[in-house]
Amino acid sequence: MASEAQQTCYEGDTVDKFQFYLQQSGEHQAMIKAVHNLLPQEFQRIAKEKKNLDILGVGSGGGEMDAQILSFLQTTFPAMPITVDIVEGSSKLIDSFKGLVAKSPSLQKIPFGWHVMHSEDYAKQEKLKPDRKKFDFIHMIQMIYYVDDLDETIKFYHSLLKENGRLMIIIEIANGGWEILWRTYKKELCVNAIKDYRSAGDVIAALERQGLKYEEHLIPNRFDITGCFDPSNINGQRMLSFMTETHNFSQSFTPEIRAGILDLLRNKSSTLEDGKVLFNSNLSCIVVHA
């Protein structure tokens, strides 16, 4: 049975802000569209000459993306048994994921192993085992920012791939709106859960250092941050708090820093269209071969 220890790295108010962000940004919809276009061919390669599929989700959050991926797998291979392991540091999000499974008859057919722990704690645990479980498909969606050692994380999870397996990493694109914001204000922003901002450029550099084969696919996405420039707009201020990973944006920085961040968001990280400020939130989907 998977570990049920309540070790968490993503809890409370942070989870609520994250769910708010997903509602406002359209990020999951953009990712779902991309993986539905990308995964058919990948799954055919992965499943070739196999009788069952073992899937690992790392940092799966509330399971919304996992549910889409698993539903697609079940549709593609209706007769093939699938097992799933989930590594997620937030017990609150794991509970949401379990609730999602409980509402889905198709997901209830899949045996899940739940590991409520940080991805690196999972790696430490598995490294002690003489016979580690291997996987056909591993995905790390919007979670690589939180690991301590990028190279070691990629090396370990890549080592868990079976023959013809794939590791899929989704992360913010290099030189996009997020990277411009977080690189420019690294001193002010990289002080909480994210200690060192990373984009697709950092992941690709790590893959190339390790000589791993991969392909990169663009996931286009923009979302409206016009409300961020109105101090009386509650949702705009909530979005600013999420984007800067602060409890309260207006109280977390000096007036000069706040003004600088807002200027950057408007003029360097976004485009103006029909009177709206649209933040460049493009993502990169990186598929790594076994």
PDB file of C-alpha atoms in Angstrom:
ATOM      1  CA  MET A   1       0.000   0.000   0.000  1.00  0.00           C
ATOM      2  CA  ALA A   2       1.302   3.471  -0.815  1.00  0.00           C
ATOM      3  CA  SER A   3       2.419   5.791   1.927  1.00  0.00           C
ATOM      4  CA  GLU A   4      -0.391   7.741   3.574  1.00  0.00           C
ATOM      5  CA  ALA A   5       1.845   9.951   5.710  1.00  0.00           C
ATOM      6  CA  GLN A   6       0.620  13.521   5.672  1.00  0.00           C
ATOM      7  CA  GLN A   7       3.800  15.049   4.325  1.00  0.00           C
ATOM      8  CA  THR A   8       2.809  18.126   2.413  1.00  0.00           C
ATOM      9  CA  CYS A   9       4.500  20.858   0.424  1.00  0.00           C
ATOM     10  CA  TYR A  10       1.488  22.526  -1.161  1.00  0.00           C
ATOM     11  CA  GLU A  11      -1.351  23.190   1.246  1.00  0.00           C
ATOM     12  CA  GLY A  12      -3.971  25.580   2.584  1.00  0.00           C
ATOM     13  CA  ASP A  13      -4.274  29.019   1.039  1.00  0.00           C
ATOM     14  CA  THR A  14      -1.755  28.106  -1.693  1.00  0.00           C
ATOM     15  CA  VAL A  15      -4.044  25.369  -2.981  1.00  0.00           C
ATOM     16  CA  ASP A  16      -7.016  27.749  -3.056  1.00  0.00           C
ATOM     17  CA  LYS A  17      -4.990  30.310  -5.033  1.00  0.00           C
ATOM     18  CA  PHE A  18      -3.897  27.603  -7.443  1.00  0.00           C
ATOM     19  CA  GLN A  19      -7.476  26.495  -8.090  1.00  0.00           C
ATOM     20  CA  PHE A  20      -8.468  30.138  -8.639  1.00  0.00           C
ATOM     21  CA  TYR A  21      -5.604  30.517 -11.119  1.00  0.00           C
ATOM     22  CA  LEU A  22      -6.688  27.450 -13.069  1.00  0.00           C
ATOM     23  CA  GLN A  23     -10.222  28.836 -13.349  1.00  0.00           C
ATOM     24  CA  GLN A  24      -8.997  32.190 -14.624  1.00  0.00           C
ATOM     25  CA  SER A  25      -6.086  31.211 -16.870  1.00  0.00           C
ATOM     26  CA  GLY A  26      -7.479  28.435 -19.055  1.00  0.00           C
ATOM     27  CA  GLU A  27      -4.187  26.614 -18.526  1.00  0.00           C
ATOM     28  CA  HIS A  28      -5.643  23.134 -18.132  1.00  0.00           C
ATOM     29  CA  GLN A  29      -7.769  23.545 -21.248  1.00  0.00           C
ATOM     30  CA  ALA A  30      -4.676  24.524 -23.240  1.00  0.00           C
ATOM     31  CA  MET A  31      -2.756  21.528 -21.908  1.00  0.00           C
ATOM     32  CA  ILE A  32      -5.633  19.124 -22.544  1.00  0.00           C
ATOM     33  CA  LYS A  33      -5.874  20.259 -26.162  1.00  0.00           C
ATOM     34  CA  ALA A  34      -2.126  19.818 -26.615  1.00  0.00           C
ATOM     35  CA  VAL A  35      -1.865  16.362 -25.072  1.00  0.00           C
ATOM     36  CA  HIS A  36      -4.882  15.126 -27.022  1.00  0.00           C
ATOM     37  CA  ASN A  37      -3.050  16.112 -30.198  1.00  0.00           C
ATOM     38  CA  LEU A  38       0.303  14.741 -29.056  1.00  0.00           C
ATOM     39  CA  LEU A  39      -0.361  11.588 -27.074  1.00  0.00           C
ATOM     40  CA  PRO A  40      -2.056   9.293 -29.652  1.00  0.00           C
ATOM     41  CA  GLN A  41       1.196   8.566 -31.472  1.00  0.00           C
ATOM     42  CA  GLU A  42       3.213   8.459 -28.247  1.00  0.00           C
ATOM     43  CA  PHE A  43       0.844   5.982 -26.630  1.00  0.00           C
ATOM     44  CA  GLN A  44       0.966   3.731 -29.700  1.00  0.00           C
ATOM     45  CA  ARG A  45       4.767   3.644 -29.411  1.00  0.00           C
ATOM     46  CA  ILE A  46       4.680   3.102 -25.646  1.00  0.00           C
ATOM     47  CA  ALA A  47       2.126   0.285 -25.775  1.00  0.00           C
ATOM     48  CA  LYS A  48       3.699  -1.640 -28.634  1.00  0.00           C
ATOM     49  CA  GLU A  49       3.965  -5.350 -27.769  1.00  0.00           C
ATOM     50  CA  LYS A  50       2.886  -4.736 -24.152  1.00  0.00           C
ATOM     51  CA  LYS A  51       0.128  -6.474 -22.211  1.00  0.00           C
ATOM     52  CA  ASN A  52      -0.355  -3.803 -19.548  1.00  0.00           C
ATOM     53  CA  LEU A  53       0.633  -0.184 -18.851  1.00  0.00           C
ATOM     54  CA  ASP A  54       2.067   1.307 -15.670  1.00  0.00           C
ATOM     55  CA  ILE A  55       1.647   5.068 -15.275  1.00  0.00           C
ATOM     56  CA  LEU A  56       3.283   7.465 -12.786  1.00  0.00           C
ATOM     57  CA  GLY A  57       2.038  10.979 -12.130  1.00  0.00           C
ATOM     58  CA  VAL A  58       4.473  13.226 -10.227  1.00  0.00           C
ATOM     59  CA  GLY A  59       3.025  16.385  -8.700  1.00  0.00           C
ATOM     60  CA  SER A  60      -0.415  15.558 -10.047  1.00  0.00           C
ATOM     61  CA  GLY A  61      -2.336  18.069  -7.940  1.00  0.00           C
ATOM     62  CA  GLY A  62      -6.072  17.466  -7.889  1.00  0.00           C
ATOM     63  CA  GLY A  63      -5.861  14.995 -10.760  1.00  0.00           C
ATOM     64  CA  GLU A  64      -7.638  16.994 -13.460  1.00  0.00           C
ATOM     65  CA  MET A  65      -4.920  16.436 -16.042  1.00  0.00           C
ATOM     66  CA  ASP A  66      -4.361  12.840 -14.937  1.00  0.00           C
ATOM     67  CA  ALA A  67      -8.042  12.082 -15.441  1.00  0.00           C
ATOM     68  CA  GLN A  68      -7.848  13.371 -19.006  1.00  0.00           C
ATOM     69  CA  ILE A  69      -4.726  11.352 -19.772  1.00  0.00           C
ATOM     70  CA  LEU A  70      -6.105   8.170 -18.210  1.00  0.00           C
ATOM     71  CA  SER A  71      -9.458   8.545 -19.945  1.00  0.00           C
ATOM     72  CA  PHE A  72      -7.654   8.903 -23.233  1.00  0.00           C
ATOM     73  CA  LEU A  73      -5.539   5.820 -22.493  1.00  0.00           C
ATOM     74  CA  GLN A  74      -8.627   3.772 -21.651  1.00  0.00           C
ATOM     75  CA  THR A  75     -10.298   4.856 -24.876  1.00  0.00           C
ATOM     76  CA  THR A  76      -7.200   4.033 -26.938  1.00  0.00           C
ATOM     77  CA  PHE A  77      -6.576   0.650 -25.269  1.00  0.00           C
ATOM     78  CA  PRO A  78      -9.931  -0.460 -23.817  1.00  0.00           C
ATOM     79  CA  ALA A  79      -8.798  -4.015 -23.105  1.00  0.00           C
ATOM     80  CA  MET A  80      -5.365  -3.217 -21.651  1.00  0.00           C
ATOM     81  CA  PRO A  81      -4.949  -3.226 -17.850  1.00  0.00           C
ATOM     82  CA  ILE A  82      -3.574   0.045 -16.451  1.00  0.00           C
ATOM     83  CA  THR A  83      -2.041   0.724 -13.024  1.00  0.00           C
ATOM     84  CA  VAL A  84      -1.351   4.216 -11.706  1.00  0.00           C
ATOM     85  CA  ASP A  85       0.928   5.588  -9.000  1.00  0.00           C
ATOM     86  CA  ILE A  86       0.540   9.206  -7.871  1.00  0.00           C
ATOM     87  CA  VAL A  87       3.205  11.247  -6.081  1.00  0.00           C
ATOM     88  CA  GLU A  88       1.780  14.500  -4.681  1.00  0.00           C
ATOM     89  CA  GLY A  89       2.953  16.562  -1.725  1.00  0.00           C
ATOM     90  CA  SER A  90      -0.437  18.039  -0.830  1.00  0.00           C
ATOM     91  CA  SER A  91      -2.840  15.885   1.160  1.00  0.00           C
ATOM     92  CA  LYS A  92      -5.611  18.335   0.287  1.00  0.00           C
ATOM     93  CA  LEU A  93      -5.023  17.886  -3.434  1.00  0.00           C
ATOM     94  CA  ILE A  94      -4.744  14.115  -3.035  1.00  0.00           C
ATOM     95  CA  ASP A  95      -8.173  14.173  -1.376  1.00  0.00           C
ATOM     96  CA  SER A  96      -9.506  16.161  -4.348  1.00  0.00           C
ATOM     97  CA  PHE A  97      -7.990  13.601  -6.724  1.00  0.00           C
ATOM     98  CA  LYS A  98      -9.595  10.725  -4.799  1.00  0.00           C
ATOM     99  CA  GLY A  99     -12.916  12.571  -4.972  1.00  0.00           C
ATOM    100  CA  LEU A 100     -12.499  12.851  -8.732  1.00  0.00           C
ATOM    101  CA  VAL A 101     -11.871   9.096  -8.963  1.00  0.00           C
ATOM    102  CA  ALA A 102     -14.955   8.400  -6.848  1.00  0.00           C
ATOM    103  CA  LYS A 103     -17.109  10.308  -9.333  1.00  0.00           C
ATOM    104  CA  SER A 104     -15.708   8.542 -12.396  1.00  0.00           C
ATOM    105  CA  PRO A 105     -16.730   4.905 -13.040  1.00  0.00           C
ATOM    106  CA  SER A 106     -13.930   4.494 -15.595  1.00  0.00           C
ATOM    107  CA  LEU A 107     -11.249   5.682 -13.158  1.00  0.00           C
ATOM    108  CA  GLN A 108     -12.607   3.373 -10.455  1.00  0.00           C
ATOM    109  CA  LYS A 109     -11.526   0.444 -12.615  1.00  0.00           C
ATOM    110  CA  ILE A 110      -7.870   1.503 -12.241  1.00  0.00           C
ATOM    111  CA  PRO A 111      -5.805   0.491  -9.185  1.00  0.00           C
ATOM    112  CA  PHE A 112      -4.127   3.586  -7.723  1.00  0.00           C
ATOM    113  CA  GLY A 113      -1.108   3.807  -5.444  1.00  0.00           C
ATOM    114  CA  TRP A 114      -1.107   7.077  -3.468  1.00  0.00           C
ATOM    115  CA  HIS A 115       2.195   8.575  -2.266  1.00  0.00           C
ATOM    116  CA  VAL A 116       1.578  11.743  -0.221  1.00  0.00           C
ATOM    117  CA  MET A 117       5.090  13.129  -0.296  1.00  0.00           C
ATOM    118  CA  HIS A 118       7.484  15.422  -2.117  1.00  0.00           C
ATOM    119  CA  SER A 119       8.874  13.981  -5.353  1.00  0.00           C
ATOM    120  CA  GLU A 120      12.382  13.876  -3.921  1.00  0.00           C
ATOM    121  CA  ASP A 121      11.197  12.004  -0.825  1.00  0.00           C
ATOM    122  CA  TYR A 122       9.648   9.453  -3.167  1.00  0.00           C
ATOM    123  CA  ALA A 123      12.977   9.164  -4.981  1.00  0.00           C
ATOM    124  CA  LYS A 124      14.842   8.600  -1.694  1.00  0.00           C
ATOM    125  CA  GLN A 125      12.336   5.934  -0.699  1.00  0.00           C
ATOM    126  CA  GLU A 126      12.531   4.108  -4.027  1.00  0.00           C
ATOM    127  CA  LYS A 127      16.323   4.198  -4.172  1.00  0.00           C
ATOM    128  CA  LEU A 128      16.390   2.042  -1.036  1.00  0.00           C
ATOM    129  CA  LYS A 129      14.432  -0.718  -2.781  1.00  0.00           C
ATOM    130  CA  PRO A 130      16.400  -3.442  -4.592  1.00  0.00           C
ATOM    131  CA  ASP A 131      13.639  -3.828  -7.177  1.00  0.00           C
ATOM    132  CA  ARG A 132      11.992  -0.531  -8.071  1.00  0.00           C
ATOM    133  CA  LYS A 133       8.728  -0.389  -9.972  1.00  0.00           C
ATOM    134  CA  LYS A 134       9.236   0.792 -13.560  1.00  0.00           C
ATOM    135  CA  PHE A 135       6.738   2.728 -15.667  1.00  0.00           C
ATOM    136  CA  ASP A 136       5.688   3.057 -19.288  1.00  0.00           C
ATOM    137  CA  PHE A 137       4.633   6.693 -19.001  1.00  0.00           C
ATOM    138  CA  ILE A 138       5.645   9.276 -16.391  1.00  0.00           C
ATOM    139  CA  HIS A 139       4.339  12.827 -16.398  1.00  0.00           C
ATOM    140  CA  MET A 140       5.508  15.863 -14.450  1.00  0.00           C
ATOM    141  CA  ILE A 141       3.084  18.694 -15.174  1.00  0.00           C
ATOM    142  CA  GLN A 142       3.873  22.160 -13.843  1.00  0.00           C
ATOM    143  CA  MET A 143       5.830  20.819 -10.860  1.00  0.00           C
ATOM    144  CA  ILE A 144       9.524  20.939 -11.767  1.00  0.00           C
ATOM    145  CA  TYR A 145       9.817  24.422 -10.205  1.00  0.00           C
ATOM    146  CA  TYR A 146       9.606  22.894  -6.737  1.00  0.00           C
ATOM    147  CA  VAL A 147      12.374  20.280  -6.865  1.00  0.00           C
ATOM    148  CA  ASP A 148      15.683  20.960  -5.167  1.00  0.00           C
ATOM    149  CA  ASP A 149      17.977  19.309  -7.722  1.00  0.00           C
ATOM    150  CA  LEU A 150      16.739  19.502 -11.316  1.00  0.00           C
ATOM    151  CA  ASP A 151      19.403  17.242 -12.858  1.00  0.00           C
ATOM    152  CA  GLU A 152      19.068  14.546 -10.209  1.00  0.00           C
ATOM    153  CA  THR A 153      15.254  14.620 -10.421  1.00  0.00           C
ATOM    154  CA  ILE A 154      15.300  14.106 -14.186  1.00  0.00           C
ATOM    155  CA  LYS A 155      17.973  11.415 -13.909  1.00  0.00           C
ATOM    156  CA  PHE A 156      16.010   9.449 -11.294  1.00  0.00           C
ATOM    157  CA  TYR A 157      12.599   9.560 -12.966  1.00  0.00           C
ATOM    158  CA  HIS A 158      14.118   8.801 -16.364  1.00  0.00           C
ATOM    159  CA  SER A 159      15.697   5.713 -14.758  1.00  0.00           C
ATOM    160  CA  LEU A 160      12.186   4.458 -13.904  1.00  0.00           C
ATOM    161  CA  LEU A 161      11.131   4.214 -17.562  1.00  0.00           C
ATOM    162  CA  LYS A 162      10.545   0.828 -19.155  1.00  0.00           C
ATOM    163  CA  GLU A 163      11.594   0.043 -22.696  1.00  0.00           C
ATOM    164  CA  ASN A 164       9.897   2.464 -25.128  1.00  0.00           C
ATOM    165  CA  GLY A 165       8.707   4.503 -22.141  1.00  0.00           C
ATOM    166  CA  ARG A 166       8.263   8.259 -22.163  1.00  0.00           C
ATOM    167  CA  LEU A 167       8.714  10.993 -19.563  1.00  0.00           C
ATOM    168  CA  MET A 168       6.515  14.030 -20.272  1.00  0.00           C
ATOM    169  CA  ILE A 169       7.437  17.340 -18.634  1.00  0.00           C
ATOM    170  CA  ILE A 170       5.158  20.355 -19.012  1.00  0.00           C
ATOM    171  CA  ILE A 171       6.653  23.647 -17.881  1.00  0.00           C
ATOM    172  CA  GLU A 172       6.565  27.323 -18.731  1.00  0.00           C
ATOM    173  CA  ILE A 173       8.270  28.162 -22.001  1.00  0.00           C
ATOM    174  CA  ALA A 174      11.715  29.759 -22.084  1.00  0.00           C
ATOM    175  CA  ASN A 175      11.641  33.559 -22.391  1.00  0.00           C
ATOM    176  CA  GLY A 176       7.872  33.683 -21.828  1.00  0.00           C
ATOM    177  CA  GLY A 177       5.934  35.988 -19.557  1.00  0.00           C
ATOM    178  CA  TRP A 178       6.593  33.951 -16.423  1.00  0.00           C
ATOM    179  CA  GLU A 179      10.324  33.741 -16.965  1.00  0.00           C
ATOM    180  CA  ILE A 180      10.601  37.466 -17.654  1.00  0.00           C
ATOM    181  CA  LEU A 181       8.755  38.213 -14.393  1.00  0.00           C
ATOM    182  CA  TRP A 182      10.558  35.713 -12.181  1.00  0.00           C
ATOM    183  CA  ARG A 183      14.046  36.264 -13.575  1.00  0.00           C
ATOM    184  CA  THR A 184      13.738  40.031 -13.335  1.00  0.00           C
ATOM    185  CA  TYR A 185      12.478  39.936  -9.739  1.00  0.00           C
ATOM    186  CA  LYS A 186      14.256  36.788  -8.611  1.00  0.00           C
ATOM    187  CA  LYS A 187      15.515  38.407  -5.394  1.00  0.00           C
ATOM    188  CA  GLU A 188      11.997  39.405  -4.366  1.00  0.00           C
ATOM    189  CA  LEU A 189      10.069  36.346  -5.602  1.00  0.00           C
ATOM    190  CA  CYS A 190      12.301  33.293  -5.080  1.00  0.00           C
ATOM    191  CA  VAL A 191      11.895  33.324  -1.308  1.00  0.00           C
ATOM    192  CA  ASN A 192       9.095  30.828  -0.579  1.00  0.00           C
ATOM    193  CA  ALA A 193       8.415  27.401  -2.141  1.00  0.00           C
ATOM    194  CA  ILE A 194      10.198  28.343  -5.365  1.00  0.00           C
ATOM    195  CA  LYS A 195      13.833  29.021  -4.522  1.00  0.00           C
ATOM    196  CA  ASP A 196      15.180  29.069  -8.076  1.00  0.00           C
ATOM    197  CA  TYR A 197      12.858  29.746 -11.009  1.00  0.00           C
ATOM    198  CA  ARG A 198      13.081  27.306 -13.923  1.00  0.00           C
ATOM    199  CA  SER A 199      11.671  27.318 -17.422  1.00  0.00           C
ATOM    200  CA  ALA A 200      11.782  24.890 -20.350  1.00  0.00           C
ATOM    201  CA  GLY A 201      15.231  26.241 -21.174  1.00  0.00           C
ATOM    202  CA  ASP A 202      16.617  24.889 -17.905  1.00  0.00           C
ATOM    203  CA  VAL A 203      14.976  21.490 -18.409  1.00  0.00           C
ATOM    204  CA  ILE A 204      16.327  21.176 -21.944  1.00  0.00           C
ATOM    205  CA  ALA A 205      19.811  22.137 -20.760  1.00  0.00           C
ATOM    206  CA  ALA A 206      19.612  19.371 -18.125  1.00  0.00           C
ATOM    207  CA  LEU A 207      18.432  16.832 -20.706  1.00  0.00           C
ATOM    208  CA  GLU A 208      21.286  17.711 -23.024  1.00  0.00           C
ATOM    209  CA  ARG A 209      23.828  17.471 -20.212  1.00  0.00           C
ATOM    210  CA  GLN A 210      22.606  13.907 -19.655  1.00  0.00           C
ATOM    211  CA  GLY A 211      22.533  13.075 -23.365  1.00  0.00           C
ATOM    212  CA  LEU A 212      18.828  12.217 -23.343  1.00  0.00           C
ATOM    213  CA  LYS A 213      16.676  12.191 -26.476  1.00  0.00           C
ATOM    214  CA  TYR A 214      13.635  14.467 -26.401  1.00  0.00           C
ATOM    215  CA  GLU A 215      11.181  16.517 -28.445  1.00  0.00           C
ATOM    216  CA  GLU A 216       9.715  19.890 -27.449  1.00  0.00           C
ATOM    217  CA  HIS A 217       6.166  20.962 -28.336  1.00  0.00           C
ATOM    218  CA  LEU A 218       4.645  24.416 -27.838  1.00  0.00           C
ATOM    219  CA  ILE A 219       1.396  24.806 -25.854  1.00  0.00           C
ATOM    220  CA  PRO A 220       0.019  28.277 -26.681  1.00  0.00           C
ATOM    221  CA  ASN A 221      -1.812  30.063 -23.888  1.00  0.00           C
ATOM    222  CA  ARG A 222      -2.649  33.633 -22.912  1.00  0.00           C
ATOM    223  CA  PHE A 223      -4.973  34.951 -20.242  1.00  0.00           C
ATOM    224  CA  ASP A 224      -6.495  38.291 -19.311  1.00  0.00           C
ATOM    225  CA  ILE A 225      -4.737  40.159 -16.476  1.00  0.00           C
ATOM    226  CA  THR A 226      -6.382  43.545 -17.103  1.00  0.00           C
ATOM    227  CA  GLY A 227      -7.914  43.452 -13.607  1.00  0.00           C
ATOM    228  CA  CYS A 228      -4.430  43.289 -12.047  1.00  0.00           C
ATOM    229  CA  PHE A 229      -3.971  46.988 -12.776  1.00  0.00           C
ATOM    230  CA  ASP A 230      -7.084  48.037 -10.836  1.00  0.00           C
ATOM    231  CA  PRO A 231      -6.409  48.037  -7.047  1.00  0.00           C
ATOM    232  CA  SER A 232     -10.151  47.719  -6.397  1.00  0.00           C
ATOM    233  CA  ASN A 233     -10.505  44.599  -8.560  1.00  0.00           C
ATOM    234  CA  ILE A 234     -10.533  41.680  -6.101  1.00  0.00           C
ATOM    235  CA  ASN A 235      -9.839  38.985  -8.684  1.00  0.00           C
ATOM    236  CA  GLY A 236      -7.044  41.062 -10.175  1.00  0.00           C
ATOM    237  CA  GLN A 237      -5.366  41.371  -6.791  1.00  0.00           C
ATOM    238  CA  ARG A 238      -5.818  37.634  -6.148  1.00  0.00           C
ATOM    239  CA  MET A 239      -4.155  36.917  -9.482  1.00  0.00           C
ATOM    240  CA  LEU A 240      -1.210  39.173  -8.608  1.00  0.00           C
ATOM    241  CA  SER A 241      -0.774  37.318  -5.323  1.00  0.00           C
ATOM    242  CA  PHE A 242      -0.707  33.998  -7.164  1.00  0.00           C
ATOM    243  CA  MET A 243       1.646  35.226  -9.882  1.00  0.00           C
ATOM    244  CA  THR A 244       4.137  36.546  -7.319  1.00  0.00           C
ATOM    245  CA  GLU A 245       3.534  33.716  -4.807  1.00  0.00           C
ATOM    246  CA  THR A 246       2.707  36.186  -2.034  1.00  0.00           C
ATOM    247  CA  HIS A 247      -0.064  36.223   0.556  1.00  0.00           C
ATOM    248  CA  ASN A 248      -1.045  39.770  -0.372  1.00  0.00           C
ATOM    249  CA  PHE A 249       0.616  41.483  -3.343  1.00  0.00           C
ATOM    250  CA  SER A 250      -0.185  45.026  -2.254  1.00  0.00           C
ATOM    251  CA  GLN A 251       1.400  44.488   1.168  1.00  0.00           C
ATOM    252  CA  SER A 252       4.365  42.343   0.180  1.00  0.00           C
ATOM    253  CA  PHE A 253       6.590  44.813  -1.655  1.00  0.00           C
ATOM    254  CA  THR A 254       7.669  48.413  -1.563  1.00  0.00           C
ATOM    255  CA  PRO A 255       5.710  50.838  -3.769  1.00  0.00           C
ATOM    256  CA  GLU A 256       8.672  50.933  -6.168  1.00  0.00           C
ATOM    257  CA  ILE A 257       8.799  47.144  -6.542  1.00  0.00           C
ATOM    258  CA  ARG A 258       5.029  46.926  -6.995  1.00  0.00           C
ATOM    259  CA  ALA A 259       5.146  49.601  -9.684  1.00  0.00           C
ATOM    260  CA  GLY A 260       8.029  47.847 -11.405  1.00  0.00           C
ATOM    261  CA  ILE A 261       6.244  44.476 -11.429  1.00  0.00           C
ATOM    262  CA  LEU A 262       3.064  46.018 -12.822  1.00  0.00           C
ATOM    263  CA  ASP A 263       5.013  47.854 -15.517  1.00  0.00           C
ATOM    264  CA  LEU A 264       6.795  44.639 -16.467  1.00  0.00           C
ATOM    265  CA  LEU A 265       3.535  42.693 -16.600  1.00  0.00           C
ATOM    266  CA  ARG A 266       1.939  45.264 -18.865  1.00  0.00           C
ATOM    267  CA  ASN A 267       4.827  46.092 -21.181  1.00  0.00           C
ATOM    268  CA  LYS A 268       7.218  43.110 -21.241  1.00  0.00           C
ATOM    269  CA  SER A 269       5.267  39.970 -20.354  1.00  0.00           C
ATOM    270  CA  SER A 270       1.987  40.652 -22.111  1.00  0.00           C
ATOM    271  CA  THR A 271       0.363  41.901 -25.289  1.00  0.00           C
ATOM    272  CA  LEU A 272      -2.357  44.548 -25.550  1.00  0.00           C
ATOM    273  CA  GLU A 273      -5.388  43.494 -27.556  1.00  0.00           C
ATOM    274  CA  ASP A 274      -8.835  45.132 -27.750  1.00  0.00           C
ATOM    275  CA  GLY A 275      -8.143  47.074 -24.574  1.00  0.00           C
ATOM    276  CA  LYS A 276      -7.123  43.947 -22.648  1.00  0.00           C
ATOM    277  CA  VAL A 277      -3.742  43.003 -21.211  1.00  0.00           C
ATOM    278  CA  LEU A 278      -3.103  39.368 -22.197  1.00  0.00           C
ATOM    279  CA  PHE A 279      -0.313  37.660 -20.296  1.00  0.00           C
ATOM    280  CA  ASN A 280       2.028  35.403 -22.289  1.00  0.00           C
ATOM    281  CA  SER A 281       1.581  32.094 -20.490  1.00  0.00           C
ATOM    282  CA  ASN A 282       2.815  29.766 -23.243  1.00  0.00           C
ATOM    283  CA  LEU A 283       3.956  26.356 -22.068  1.00  0.00           C
ATOM    284  CA  SER A 284       6.387  23.761 -23.329  1.00  0.00           C
ATOM    285  CA  CYS A 285       5.632  20.043 -23.470  1.00  0.00           C
ATOM    286  CA  ILE A 286       8.893  18.104 -23.445  1.00  0.00           C
ATOM    287  CA  VAL A 287       8.702  14.378 -24.236  1.00  0.00           C
ATOM    288  CA  VAL A 288      11.800  12.439 -23.144  1.00  0.00           C
ATOM    289  CA  HIS A 289      12.576   8.980 -24.543  1.00  0.00           C
ATOM    290  CA  ALA A 290      13.644   6.021 -22.400  1.00  0.00           C
TER     291      ALA A 290
END
